[in-house]
Coordinates of C-alpha atoms in Angstrom, one line a residue:
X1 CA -46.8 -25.1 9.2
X2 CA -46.1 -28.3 7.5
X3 CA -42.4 -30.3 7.5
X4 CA -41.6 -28.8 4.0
X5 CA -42.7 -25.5 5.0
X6 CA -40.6 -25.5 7.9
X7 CA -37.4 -27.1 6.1
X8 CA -37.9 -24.2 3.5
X9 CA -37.8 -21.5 5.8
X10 CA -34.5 -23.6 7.4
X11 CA -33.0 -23.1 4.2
X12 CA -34.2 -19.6 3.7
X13 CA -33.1 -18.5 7.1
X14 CA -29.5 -20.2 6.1
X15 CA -28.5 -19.2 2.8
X16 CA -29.4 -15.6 4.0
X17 CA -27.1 -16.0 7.0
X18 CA -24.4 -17.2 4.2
X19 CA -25.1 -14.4 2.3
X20 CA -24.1 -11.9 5.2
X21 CA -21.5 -14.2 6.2
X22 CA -19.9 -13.5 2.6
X23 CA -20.9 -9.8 2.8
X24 CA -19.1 -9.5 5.6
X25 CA -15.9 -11.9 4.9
X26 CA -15.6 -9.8 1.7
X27 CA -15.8 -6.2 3.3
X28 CA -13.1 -7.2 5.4
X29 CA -10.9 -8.8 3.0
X30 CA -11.6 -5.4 1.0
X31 CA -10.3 -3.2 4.1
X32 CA -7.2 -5.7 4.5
X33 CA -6.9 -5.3 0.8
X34 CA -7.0 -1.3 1.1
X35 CA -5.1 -0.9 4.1
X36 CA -2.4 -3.0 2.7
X37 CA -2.1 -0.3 -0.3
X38 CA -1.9 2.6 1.7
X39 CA 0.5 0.8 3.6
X40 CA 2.5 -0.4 0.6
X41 CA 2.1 3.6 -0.9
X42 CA 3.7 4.9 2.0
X43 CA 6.5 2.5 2.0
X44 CA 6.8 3.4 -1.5
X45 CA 6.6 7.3 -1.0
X46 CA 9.3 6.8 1.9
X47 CA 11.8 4.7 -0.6
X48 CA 11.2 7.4 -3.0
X49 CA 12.5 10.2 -1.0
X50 CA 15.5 8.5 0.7
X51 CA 16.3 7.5 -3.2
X52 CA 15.8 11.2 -4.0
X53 CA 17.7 12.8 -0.9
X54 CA 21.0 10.2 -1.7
X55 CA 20.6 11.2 -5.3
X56 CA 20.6 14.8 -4.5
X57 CA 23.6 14.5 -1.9
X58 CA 25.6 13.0 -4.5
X59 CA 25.2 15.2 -7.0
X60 CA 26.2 18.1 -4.5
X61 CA 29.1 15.9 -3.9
X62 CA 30.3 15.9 -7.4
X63 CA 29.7 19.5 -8.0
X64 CA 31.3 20.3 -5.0
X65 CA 34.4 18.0 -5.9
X66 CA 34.1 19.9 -9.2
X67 CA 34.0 23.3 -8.3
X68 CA 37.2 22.5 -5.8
X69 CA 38.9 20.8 -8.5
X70 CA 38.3 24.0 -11.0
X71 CA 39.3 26.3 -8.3
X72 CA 42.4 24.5 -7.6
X73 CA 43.4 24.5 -11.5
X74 CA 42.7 28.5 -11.2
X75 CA 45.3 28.7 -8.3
X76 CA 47.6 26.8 -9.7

């Protein structure tokens, strides 16, 4: 194996390590990436339901204070 030979296959033998290097550092940066959006959904999905529960509890509060306030004009 001559000098050039062996400097190509040093370079070979690199840019393929890069290559799985970068495989690899993207994959990971894709799970990060994925795992942050199902984090970020559930937060979301949690927000949304304690938004809908108050929502709800005040509109039974204000047809409850209605009813209450009819009824109270019928006994008077």
């Amino acid at each position: 194996m001559t000098i050039k030979d062996i400097n190509e296959k040093i370079i070979s033998d690199a840019k393929i390590q890069a290559d799985k290097i970068i495989t690899q550092a993207k994959d990971h940066a894709n799970n990060i990436i994925e795992k942050n959006k199902k984090e970020a959904d559930n937060i979301k999905n949690v927000l949304l339901n304690k938004y809908n529960q108050e929502s709800i509890l005040k509109r039974n509060k204000i047809l409850t204070e209605a009813n209450l306030e009819a009824k109270k004009n019928i006994l008077l």
